mmCIF file of C-alpha atoms in Angstrom:
data_model
loop_
_atom_site.group_PDB
_atom_site.id
_atom_site.type_symbol
_atom_site.label_atom_id
_atom_site.label_comp_id
_atom_site.label_asym_id
_atom_site.label_seq_id
_atom_site.Cartn_x
_atom_site.Cartn_y
_atom_site.Cartn_z
ATOM 1 C CA MET A 1 74.234 14.138 89.863
ATOM 2 C CA PHE A 2 75.873 16.639 87.544
ATOM 3 C CA THR A 3 79.263 15.812 88.964
ATOM 4 C CA ALA A 4 78.761 12.077 88.350
ATOM 5 C CA LEU A 5 77.586 12.685 84.784
ATOM 6 C CA ALA A 6 80.513 14.932 84.068
ATOM 7 C CA ARG A 7 82.902 12.316 85.478
ATOM 8 C CA CYS A 8 81.430 9.630 83.189
ATOM 9 C CA SER A 9 81.721 11.898 80.132
ATOM 10 C CA VAL A 10 85.389 12.574 80.856
ATOM 11 C CA LEU A 11 86.127 8.856 81.244
ATOM 12 C CA PHE A 12 84.323 8.034 77.976
ATOM 13 C CA PHE A 13 86.345 10.576 75.977
ATOM 14 C CA LEU A 14 89.570 9.308 77.554
ATOM 15 C CA PHE A 15 88.620 5.767 76.422
ATOM 16 C CA LEU A 16 88.057 6.949 72.870
ATOM 17 C CA ALA A 17 91.388 8.740 72.855
ATOM 18 C CA CYS A 18 93.198 5.599 74.007
ATOM 19 C CA VAL A 19 91.561 3.479 71.315
ATOM 20 C CA ALA A 20 92.412 6.008 68.609
ATOM 21 C CA CYS A 21 96.056 5.978 69.662
ATOM 22 C CA GLN A 22 96.395 2.184 69.151
ATOM 23 C CA PRO A 23 98.549 1.215 66.132
ATOM 24 C CA ASN A 24 96.666 -0.242 63.107
ATOM 25 C CA GLU A 25 96.957 -4.009 62.561
ATOM 26 C CA GLU A 26 98.867 -4.860 59.374
ATOM 27 C CA ILE A 27 97.852 -7.581 56.911
ATOM 28 C CA SER A 28 100.820 -9.725 55.948
ATOM 29 C CA THR A 29 101.083 -11.870 52.829
ATOM 30 C CA TYR A 30 103.444 -14.773 52.164
ATOM 31 C CA THR A 31 104.495 -16.678 49.070
ATOM 32 C CA THR A 32 105.214 -20.408 49.350
ATOM 33 C CA GLU A 33 106.074 -23.071 46.799
ATOM 34 C CA ARG A 34 103.147 -25.157 45.445
ATOM 35 C CA THR A 35 103.086 -28.639 46.948
ATOM 36 C CA SER A 36 101.521 -30.255 43.831
ATOM 37 C CA ALA A 37 101.471 -29.555 40.122
ATOM 38 C CA PRO A 38 98.431 -27.683 38.818
ATOM 39 C CA ARG A 39 95.817 -29.791 37.036
ATOM 40 C CA PRO A 40 95.879 -29.468 33.268
ATOM 41 C CA PRO A 41 92.793 -27.915 31.717
ATOM 42 C CA PHE A 42 90.012 -30.378 30.809
ATOM 43 C CA ASN A 43 90.318 -31.403 27.182
ATOM 44 C CA LYS A 44 86.926 -32.681 26.053
ATOM 45 C CA GLU A 45 88.262 -33.583 22.581
ATOM 46 C CA GLU A 46 90.901 -35.832 24.119
ATOM 47 C CA VAL A 47 88.362 -37.537 26.380
ATOM 48 C CA ALA A 48 85.941 -38.012 23.488
ATOM 49 C CA SER A 49 88.662 -39.619 21.378
ATOM 50 C CA GLN A 50 89.155 -42.306 24.027
ATOM 51 C CA LEU A 51 85.533 -43.471 23.864
ATOM 52 C CA ASP A 52 84.033 -46.224 21.735
ATOM 53 C CA HIS A 53 81.345 -45.465 19.184
ATOM 54 C CA THR A 54 78.518 -47.512 17.724
ATOM 55 C CA LEU A 55 77.119 -46.330 14.403
ATOM 56 C CA ALA A 56 73.966 -48.279 13.619
ATOM 57 C CA ALA A 57 71.180 -48.203 11.076
ATOM 58 C CA MET A 58 67.774 -49.894 11.270
ATOM 59 C CA LEU A 59 66.053 -50.596 7.954
ATOM 60 C CA PRO A 60 62.516 -52.050 7.997
ATOM 61 C CA VAL A 61 61.640 -54.217 5.005
ATOM 62 C CA ASP A 62 58.169 -55.750 5.181
ATOM 63 C CA LYS A 63 58.023 -57.488 8.591
ATOM 64 C CA THR A 64 61.803 -57.694 9.076
ATOM 65 C CA VAL A 65 64.205 -55.069 10.391
ATOM 66 C CA TRP A 66 67.757 -55.159 9.059
ATOM 67 C CA PHE A 67 70.580 -53.895 11.242
ATOM 68 C CA PHE A 68 73.846 -52.411 9.941
ATOM 69 C CA LYS A 69 76.207 -51.886 12.846
ATOM 70 C CA LEU A 70 79.723 -50.407 12.862
ATOM 71 C CA ALA A 71 81.450 -50.326 16.255
ATOM 72 C CA GLY A 72 84.951 -49.375 17.348
ATOM 73 C CA PRO A 73 87.166 -46.584 18.691
ATOM 74 C CA ALA A 74 85.668 -43.130 18.222
ATOM 75 C CA GLU A 75 88.383 -41.853 15.878
ATOM 76 C CA ALA A 76 88.197 -44.964 13.692
ATOM 77 C CA VAL A 77 84.407 -44.811 13.364
ATOM 78 C CA ALA A 78 84.649 -41.098 12.551
ATOM 79 C CA ARG A 79 87.075 -41.853 9.698
ATOM 80 C CA HIS A 80 84.492 -44.119 8.066
ATOM 81 C CA ARG A 81 81.234 -42.387 8.970
ATOM 82 C CA ASP A 82 80.691 -40.866 5.521
ATOM 83 C CA GLU A 83 81.598 -44.143 3.813
ATOM 84 C CA PHE A 84 79.123 -45.988 6.014
ATOM 85 C CA ASN A 85 76.333 -43.588 5.033
ATOM 86 C CA ARG A 86 77.165 -43.871 1.326
ATOM 87 C CA PHE A 87 77.242 -47.665 1.590
ATOM 88 C CA LEU A 88 73.859 -47.634 3.303
ATOM 89 C CA LYS A 89 72.281 -45.714 0.416
ATOM 90 C CA THR A 90 73.131 -48.572 -1.967
ATOM 91 C CA VAL A 91 71.158 -51.206 -0.034
ATOM 92 C CA GLU A 92 68.285 -52.686 -2.040
ATOM 93 C CA LYS A 93 66.085 -55.762 -2.043
ATOM 94 C CA GLY A 94 67.732 -58.988 -3.126
ATOM 95 C CA ASP A 95 66.495 -61.494 -5.673
ATOM 96 C CA SER A 96 65.969 -64.564 -3.469
ATOM 97 C CA ALA A 97 65.219 -65.794 0.039
ATOM 98 C CA GLU A 98 68.897 -66.668 0.437
ATOM 99 C CA SER A 99 69.867 -63.114 -0.610
ATOM 100 C CA PRO A 100 67.091 -60.879 0.754
ATOM 101 C CA LEU A 101 69.251 -57.749 0.434
ATOM 102 C CA ALA A 102 71.924 -56.521 -1.950
ATOM 103 C CA TRP A 103 74.442 -53.653 -1.804
ATOM 104 C CA GLN A 104 77.541 -52.201 -3.392
ATOM 105 C CA VAL A 105 80.768 -52.790 -1.479
ATOM 106 C CA PRO A 106 83.091 -49.732 -1.696
ATOM 107 C CA ASP A 107 86.556 -50.119 -3.182
ATOM 108 C CA GLY A 108 88.994 -51.514 -0.639
ATOM 109 C CA TRP A 109 86.285 -53.091 1.499
ATOM 110 C CA SER A 110 85.709 -56.845 1.536
ATOM 111 C CA GLU A 111 82.758 -59.050 2.352
ATOM 112 C CA LYS A 112 82.525 -62.235 4.370
ATOM 113 C CA GLY A 113 79.769 -64.724 3.717
ATOM 114 C CA PRO A 114 76.763 -65.330 5.957
ATOM 115 C CA SER A 115 77.090 -66.905 9.395
ATOM 116 C CA GLN A 116 74.548 -68.313 11.812
ATOM 117 C CA MET A 117 73.484 -64.899 13.105
ATOM 118 C CA ARG A 118 74.574 -62.559 10.294
ATOM 119 C CA LEU A 119 73.517 -62.150 6.711
ATOM 120 C CA ALA A 120 77.008 -60.810 6.031
ATOM 121 C CA THR A 121 80.022 -59.087 7.564
ATOM 122 C CA ILE A 122 81.676 -56.187 5.733
ATOM 123 C CA VAL A 123 85.356 -55.630 6.567
ATOM 124 C CA VAL A 124 86.336 -51.947 6.601
ATOM 125 C CA PRO A 125 90.128 -51.403 6.409
ATOM 126 C CA ASP A 126 91.440 -48.768 8.816
ATOM 127 C CA GLU A 127 94.888 -47.305 9.429
ATOM 128 C CA LYS A 128 95.068 -48.803 12.919
ATOM 129 C CA GLU A 129 92.842 -51.880 12.971
ATOM 130 C CA ASP A 130 90.192 -53.153 10.572
ATOM 131 C CA LEU A 131 86.564 -52.557 11.534
ATOM 132 C CA GLU A 132 83.490 -54.634 10.721
ATOM 133 C CA ILE A 133 79.941 -53.810 9.699
ATOM 134 C CA ALA A 134 77.688 -56.557 11.026
ATOM 135 C CA ILE A 135 74.490 -57.084 9.011
ATOM 136 C CA SER A 136 71.731 -59.009 10.774
ATOM 137 C CA SER A 137 67.975 -58.983 11.194
ATOM 138 C CA LEU A 138 65.144 -59.374 13.669
ATOM 139 C CA PRO A 139 61.393 -59.452 13.191
ATOM 140 C CA LEU A 140 59.539 -56.156 13.452
ATOM 141 C CA SER A 141 57.416 -56.035 16.589
ATOM 142 C CA GLY A 142 55.210 -53.201 17.828
ATOM 143 C CA PRO A 143 55.269 -49.495 16.942
ATOM 144 C CA TRP A 144 58.378 -48.318 15.110
ATOM 145 C CA ASP A 145 59.368 -45.627 17.661
ATOM 146 C CA GLU A 146 59.110 -48.154 20.479
ATOM 147 C CA TYR A 147 61.178 -50.645 18.500
ATOM 148 C CA VAL A 148 63.893 -48.068 17.789
ATOM 149 C CA ALA A 149 64.089 -47.013 21.441
ATOM 150 C CA LEU A 150 64.304 -50.621 22.621
ATOM 151 C CA ASN A 151 67.296 -51.398 20.384
ATOM 152 C CA VAL A 152 69.089 -48.118 21.068
ATOM 153 C CA ASN A 153 68.829 -48.698 24.812
ATOM 154 C CA ARG A 154 70.212 -52.199 24.266
ATOM 155 C CA TRP A 155 73.245 -50.724 22.487
ATOM 156 C CA LEU A 156 73.636 -48.096 25.215
ATOM 157 C CA GLY A 157 73.889 -50.928 27.724
ATOM 158 C CA GLN A 158 76.677 -52.486 25.652
ATOM 159 C CA LEU A 159 78.452 -49.124 25.843
ATOM 160 C CA SER A 160 78.156 -48.988 29.663
ATOM 161 C CA GLN A 161 75.554 -46.226 29.400
ATOM 162 C CA GLY A 162 72.189 -45.853 31.092
ATOM 163 C CA GLU A 163 68.894 -45.934 29.251
ATOM 164 C CA LEU A 164 67.310 -42.878 27.658
ATOM 165 C CA SER A 165 63.673 -41.983 27.201
ATOM 166 C CA LYS A 166 62.042 -42.720 23.871
ATOM 167 C CA GLN A 167 61.768 -39.010 23.106
ATOM 168 C CA ALA A 168 65.454 -38.380 23.854
ATOM 169 C CA ILE A 169 66.435 -41.270 21.590
ATOM 170 C CA LEU A 170 64.274 -40.144 18.685
ATOM 171 C CA GLU A 171 65.802 -36.672 18.878
ATOM 172 C CA GLN A 172 69.257 -38.203 18.339
ATOM 173 C CA THR A 173 68.337 -40.270 15.285
ATOM 174 C CA SER A 174 68.537 -39.273 11.629
ATOM 175 C CA LYS A 175 67.110 -40.686 8.408
ATOM 176 C CA ILE A 176 68.888 -41.966 5.307
ATOM 177 C CA GLU A 177 67.049 -42.919 2.139
ATOM 178 C CA THR A 178 68.187 -46.270 0.795
ATOM 179 C CA ALA A 179 67.231 -48.020 -2.426
ATOM 180 C CA THR A 180 64.752 -50.133 -0.458
ATOM 181 C CA GLY A 181 63.318 -47.598 1.975
ATOM 182 C CA GLN A 182 64.160 -45.207 4.792
ATOM 183 C CA ALA A 183 66.717 -46.247 7.415
ATOM 184 C CA THR A 184 66.908 -44.822 10.930
ATOM 185 C CA VAL A 185 70.511 -44.068 11.934
ATOM 186 C CA VAL A 186 71.975 -43.369 15.361
ATOM 187 C CA GLU A 187 75.522 -42.908 16.673
ATOM 188 C CA LEU A 188 76.254 -43.652 20.325
ATOM 189 C CA SER A 189 79.360 -43.321 22.480
ATOM 190 C CA GLY A 190 80.608 -44.945 25.654
ATOM 191 C CA ILE A 191 82.914 -47.737 26.738
ATOM 192 C CA LEU A 192 82.287 -51.092 25.092
ATOM 193 C CA LYS A 193 82.110 -53.838 27.667
ATOM 194 C CA GLN A 194 84.863 -56.402 27.409
ATOM 195 C CA THR A 195 83.139 -58.896 29.714
ATOM 196 C CA PRO A 196 79.679 -60.405 29.371
ATOM 197 C CA THR A 197 78.347 -59.376 32.774
ATOM 198 C CA MET A 198 75.380 -57.432 31.460
ATOM 199 C CA ASN A 199 74.012 -60.048 29.091
ATOM 200 C CA PRO A 200 75.270 -63.500 30.067
ATOM 201 C CA HIS A 201 73.516 -66.785 29.274
ATOM 202 C CA ALA A 202 73.391 -70.168 30.885
ATOM 203 C CA GLY A 203 71.500 -73.412 30.530
ATOM 204 C CA MET A 204 71.232 -76.835 32.124
ATOM 205 C CA THR A 205 73.969 -79.460 32.088
ATOM 206 C CA GLY A 206 73.834 -82.922 33.544
ATOM 207 C CA GLY A 207 75.781 -82.097 36.718
ATOM 208 C CA ALA A 208 74.565 -82.367 40.266
ATOM 209 C CA LYS A 209 72.037 -79.769 41.290
ATOM 210 C CA LYS A 210 72.417 -77.284 44.089
ATOM 211 C CA ALA A 211 70.259 -77.692 47.156
ATOM 212 C CA ALA A 212 66.815 -76.255 46.501
ATOM 213 C CA PRO A 213 65.871 -73.085 48.385
ATOM 214 C CA PRO A 214 62.632 -73.087 50.358
ATOM 215 C CA LYS A 215 59.732 -73.142 47.951
ATOM 216 C CA SER A 216 57.256 -70.346 48.385
ATOM 217 C CA ALA A 217 55.439 -68.976 45.358
ATOM 218 C CA GLN A 218 52.423 -66.798 44.880
ATOM 219 C CA ALA A 219 50.150 -66.650 41.865
ATOM 220 C CA VAL A 220 50.222 -63.296 40.148
ATOM 221 C CA ALA A 221 48.831 -61.773 36.977
ATOM 222 C CA PRO A 222 51.307 -61.233 34.132
ATOM 223 C CA PRO A 223 53.077 -57.874 34.585
ATOM 224 C CA SER A 224 52.650 -57.094 30.886
ATOM 225 C CA ALA A 225 49.218 -56.666 29.360
ATOM 226 C CA ASN A 226 48.204 -59.437 26.923
ATOM 227 C CA ALA A 227 51.324 -61.390 27.836
ATOM 228 C CA GLY A 228 49.908 -64.608 26.399
ATOM 229 C CA PHE A 229 50.788 -66.805 29.375
ATOM 230 C CA THR A 230 50.360 -67.128 33.136
ATOM 231 C CA PHE A 231 52.852 -68.227 35.801
ATOM 232 C CA GLU A 232 53.730 -68.211 39.479
ATOM 233 C CA THR A 233 56.375 -65.801 40.759
ATOM 234 C CA PRO A 234 58.989 -67.334 43.092
ATOM 235 C CA GLU A 235 59.607 -65.654 46.422
ATOM 236 C CA GLY A 236 62.182 -62.885 46.322
ATOM 237 C CA TRP A 237 61.760 -62.048 42.635
ATOM 238 C CA GLN A 238 61.010 -58.356 42.197
ATOM 239 C CA PRO A 239 59.117 -56.957 39.178
ATOM 240 C CA GLY A 240 61.465 -55.761 36.438
ATOM 241 C CA LYS A 241 61.070 -53.616 33.343
ATOM 242 C CA THR A 242 58.660 -54.949 30.725
ATOM 243 C CA SER A 243 58.132 -53.652 27.190
ATOM 244 C CA MET A 244 56.438 -54.506 23.915
ATOM 245 C CA MET A 245 58.859 -57.428 23.516
ATOM 246 C CA ARG A 246 59.450 -58.316 27.160
ATOM 247 C CA LYS A 247 56.261 -59.970 28.354
ATOM 248 C CA ALA A 248 57.639 -60.468 31.865
ATOM 249 C CA ALA A 249 60.763 -59.404 33.743
ATOM 250 C CA PHE A 250 62.141 -59.809 37.262
ATOM 251 C CA ASN A 251 65.166 -58.593 39.218
ATOM 252 C CA ILE A 252 66.977 -60.706 41.803
ATOM 253 C CA GLY A 253 69.729 -59.820 44.288
ATOM 254 C CA THR A 254 71.420 -56.570 45.280
ATOM 255 C CA GLY A 255 74.728 -54.761 44.855
ATOM 256 C CA ASP A 256 77.295 -56.547 42.711
ATOM 257 C CA LYS A 257 75.362 -59.831 42.906
ATOM 258 C CA GLN A 258 72.324 -59.425 40.699
ATOM 259 C CA ALA A 259 70.454 -61.392 38.064
ATOM 260 C CA GLU A 260 67.572 -60.672 35.719
ATOM 261 C CA VAL A 261 64.782 -62.898 34.438
ATOM 262 C CA THR A 262 63.103 -62.087 31.117
ATOM 263 C CA VAL A 263 60.437 -63.692 28.940
ATOM 264 C CA ILE A 264 60.456 -62.736 25.247
ATOM 265 C CA PRO A 265 58.393 -64.323 22.434
ATOM 266 C CA LEU A 266 59.510 -63.877 18.802
ATOM 267 C CA PRO A 267 57.722 -65.006 15.612
ATOM 268 C CA THR A 268 58.856 -68.252 14.029
ATOM 269 C CA SER A 269 58.573 -66.528 10.654
ATOM 270 C CA ALA A 270 61.879 -64.772 11.421
ATOM 271 C CA GLY A 271 63.619 -67.947 10.312
ATOM 272 C CA PRO A 272 66.521 -70.096 11.590
ATOM 273 C CA GLN A 273 68.281 -67.271 13.424
ATOM 274 C CA ILE A 274 65.328 -67.334 15.847
ATOM 275 C CA THR A 275 64.124 -70.938 15.699
ATOM 276 C CA ASP A 276 67.441 -72.817 15.532
ATOM 277 C CA VAL A 277 68.699 -73.780 18.987
ATOM 278 C CA LEU A 278 72.359 -74.043 18.005
ATOM 279 C CA ALA A 279 72.295 -70.682 16.215
ATOM 280 C CA ASN A 280 70.994 -69.021 19.366
ATOM 281 C CA ALA A 281 73.500 -70.905 21.509
ATOM 282 C CA GLN A 282 76.361 -69.612 19.373
ATOM 283 C CA ARG A 283 75.195 -66.042 19.860
ATOM 284 C CA TRP A 284 74.798 -66.504 23.602
ATOM 285 C CA ALA A 285 78.189 -68.223 23.878
ATOM 286 C CA SER A 286 79.921 -65.222 22.329
ATOM 287 C CA GLN A 287 78.176 -62.960 24.813
ATOM 288 C CA VAL A 288 79.568 -64.873 27.773
ATOM 289 C CA GLY A 289 83.036 -65.015 26.258
ATOM 290 C CA LEU A 290 83.234 -68.705 25.368
ATOM 291 C CA PRO A 291 85.752 -69.493 22.598
ATOM 292 C CA PRO A 292 84.309 -70.142 19.111
ATOM 293 C CA GLU A 293 85.532 -73.744 19.093
ATOM 294 C CA THR A 294 83.314 -74.653 22.085
ATOM 295 C CA ASN A 295 81.137 -77.697 21.285
ATOM 296 C CA LEU A 296 77.791 -76.162 22.249
ATOM 297 C CA GLU A 297 75.768 -79.246 21.360
ATOM 298 C CA GLU A 298 77.031 -80.793 24.593
ATOM 299 C CA TYR A 299 75.327 -78.014 26.564
ATOM 300 C CA ILE A 300 71.861 -78.408 25.029
ATOM 301 C CA GLU A 301 69.263 -80.585 26.771
ATOM 302 C CA LYS A 302 65.584 -81.213 26.194
ATOM 303 C CA THR A 303 62.925 -79.634 28.334
ATOM 304 C CA GLU A 304 59.149 -79.239 28.326
ATOM 305 C CA ILE A 305 57.025 -76.171 29.086
ATOM 306 C CA ASP A 306 53.260 -76.548 29.315
ATOM 307 C CA GLY A 307 53.350 -79.688 27.178
ATOM 308 C CA ASN A 308 55.553 -78.146 24.485
ATOM 309 C CA GLU A 309 58.952 -79.727 23.822
ATOM 310 C CA GLY A 310 61.863 -77.320 23.886
ATOM 311 C CA SER A 311 65.531 -76.890 24.712
ATOM 312 C CA PHE A 312 67.437 -75.855 27.822
ATOM 313 C CA ILE A 313 71.047 -74.654 27.848
ATOM 314 C CA ARG A 314 73.490 -73.467 30.488
ATOM 315 C CA LEU A 315 76.447 -71.293 29.525
ATOM 316 C CA GLU A 316 78.843 -69.462 31.805
ATOM 317 C CA SER A 317 81.834 -67.245 31.282
ATOM 318 C CA PRO A 318 85.327 -68.795 31.499
ATOM 319 C CA ALA A 319 86.775 -69.433 34.953
ATOM 320 C CA GLU A 320 89.302 -66.610 34.617
ATOM 321 C CA THR A 321 86.538 -64.053 34.012
ATOM 322 C CA ASN A 322 85.925 -61.724 36.922
ATOM 323 C CA PRO A 323 83.132 -61.322 37.777
ATOM 324 C CA GLN A 324 81.760 -64.557 36.378
ATOM 325 C CA ALA A 325 78.377 -64.496 34.660
ATOM 326 C CA THR A 326 75.907 -67.278 33.975
ATOM 327 C CA MET A 327 72.682 -67.673 32.031
ATOM 328 C CA LEU A 328 69.975 -70.316 31.987
ATOM 329 C CA VAL A 329 67.883 -70.303 28.812
ATOM 330 C CA ALA A 330 64.776 -72.274 27.941
ATOM 331 C CA MET A 331 63.315 -71.882 24.471
ATOM 332 C CA VAL A 332 60.137 -73.503 23.216
ATOM 333 C CA GLU A 333 57.854 -73.098 20.207
ATOM 334 C CA HIS A 334 54.166 -72.525 20.856
ATOM 335 C CA GLY A 335 51.845 -71.575 18.024
ATOM 336 C CA GLU A 336 53.621 -69.154 15.726
ATOM 337 C CA LYS A 337 56.118 -67.946 18.322
ATOM 338 C CA VAL A 338 59.355 -69.034 19.928
ATOM 339 C CA TRP A 339 59.367 -68.244 23.654
ATOM 340 C CA PHE A 340 62.669 -67.460 25.378
ATOM 341 C CA PHE A 341 62.822 -67.744 29.188
ATOM 342 C CA LYS A 342 66.157 -66.507 30.534
ATOM 343 C CA ILE A 343 67.835 -65.794 33.824
ATOM 344 C CA VAL A 344 71.161 -63.961 33.496
ATOM 345 C CA GLY A 345 73.648 -62.364 35.850
ATOM 346 C CA ASN A 346 76.132 -63.060 38.621
ATOM 347 C CA SER A 347 77.025 -66.774 38.619
ATOM 348 C CA GLU A 348 76.550 -67.180 42.356
ATOM 349 C CA ILE A 349 73.042 -65.721 42.241
ATOM 350 C CA VAL A 350 72.034 -67.714 39.158
ATOM 351 C CA ASP A 351 73.254 -70.944 40.765
ATOM 352 C CA GLU A 352 71.237 -70.168 43.886
ATOM 353 C CA GLN A 353 68.144 -69.424 41.810
ATOM 354 C CA GLN A 354 68.310 -72.339 39.370
ATOM 355 C CA ASP A 355 65.720 -74.448 41.198
ATOM 356 C CA ARG A 356 63.374 -71.503 41.539
ATOM 357 C CA PHE A 357 63.812 -70.759 37.840
ATOM 358 C CA GLU A 358 62.853 -74.347 37.009
ATOM 359 C CA GLU A 359 59.813 -74.035 39.285
ATOM 360 C CA PHE A 360 58.894 -70.843 37.430
ATOM 361 C CA LEU A 361 59.093 -72.707 34.101
ATOM 362 C CA ALA A 362 56.948 -75.553 35.459
ATOM 363 C CA SER A 363 54.243 -73.027 36.436
ATOM 364 C CA VAL A 364 53.967 -71.525 32.938
ATOM 365 C CA HIS A 365 50.684 -72.015 31.039
ATOM 366 C CA PHE A 366 50.201 -70.538 27.580
ATOM 367 C CA GLU A 367 46.876 -68.883 26.812
#
């Protein structure tokens, strides 16, 4: 046994000696030419300068909210930000129903008269391209914070941005004291949409109708509390986002082919910009990209919802627009409100859903 153990010990030490005598492996390094140019460092100032900005103020006066909105390239808006704020401080109540507000136009600026949807347009000269301050109004509805968040999220959508929570929006706003009260101001950035895909409009014309899809509707309770009306929901319509102003909403389709249905009542006391069919049609036409000279009266037809006479209009973006958007709009007065029923989105989806939308309108009953 001793001899075997001794033999194993000798062999083990010989193995260690052999391993120790092996040459060490060397680590080699090589230098080769770069196959592509290095990326330049990220320049956040340069990226920011390429964005669009919307500088907007909301000024509540009695039951009306006045909007002052300056939109354009980031650098251009920045050049006139201080001027905008100084201009805002001069706003005061006007002396008549035709002139509900008054202000002082800075030197070099010019003012255009009222239009169907604007009280006025202020032209702001800029070194590259003139900007405009659009002055318009809407009736005040619901709590102020909710109202602010609703409009800011609408502007974010126009800037190709997603919605923010009410708290996040309020943290980004500031206050400016004007001669007629406190205005809430917000500045947003993004990429202004050049096509009307997010907020298109369409209504009925006298052409031939598409084949009706199978009719299958189920009675449901209004998705918004105290909605003021009941209806039947067509098959395939999924519940959408409701709010203080949106009494009902539905989403249709998937992917790039989607449409949205909304129901919004507004008080008739807001005046012609809400109650006048042609005034609304002109606003919707601009959103779908129709030229200003379009004869919109040819697109307006009569309709009836729950015994109330109203108007129906179909507008769609020009044929060269890609993707094409369409909207069907029915508006009807009931009591002290004007009700707007709209389906907007991809033209193919809206065309497919037109009969179901008309069935939805036929099922409406005001409370």
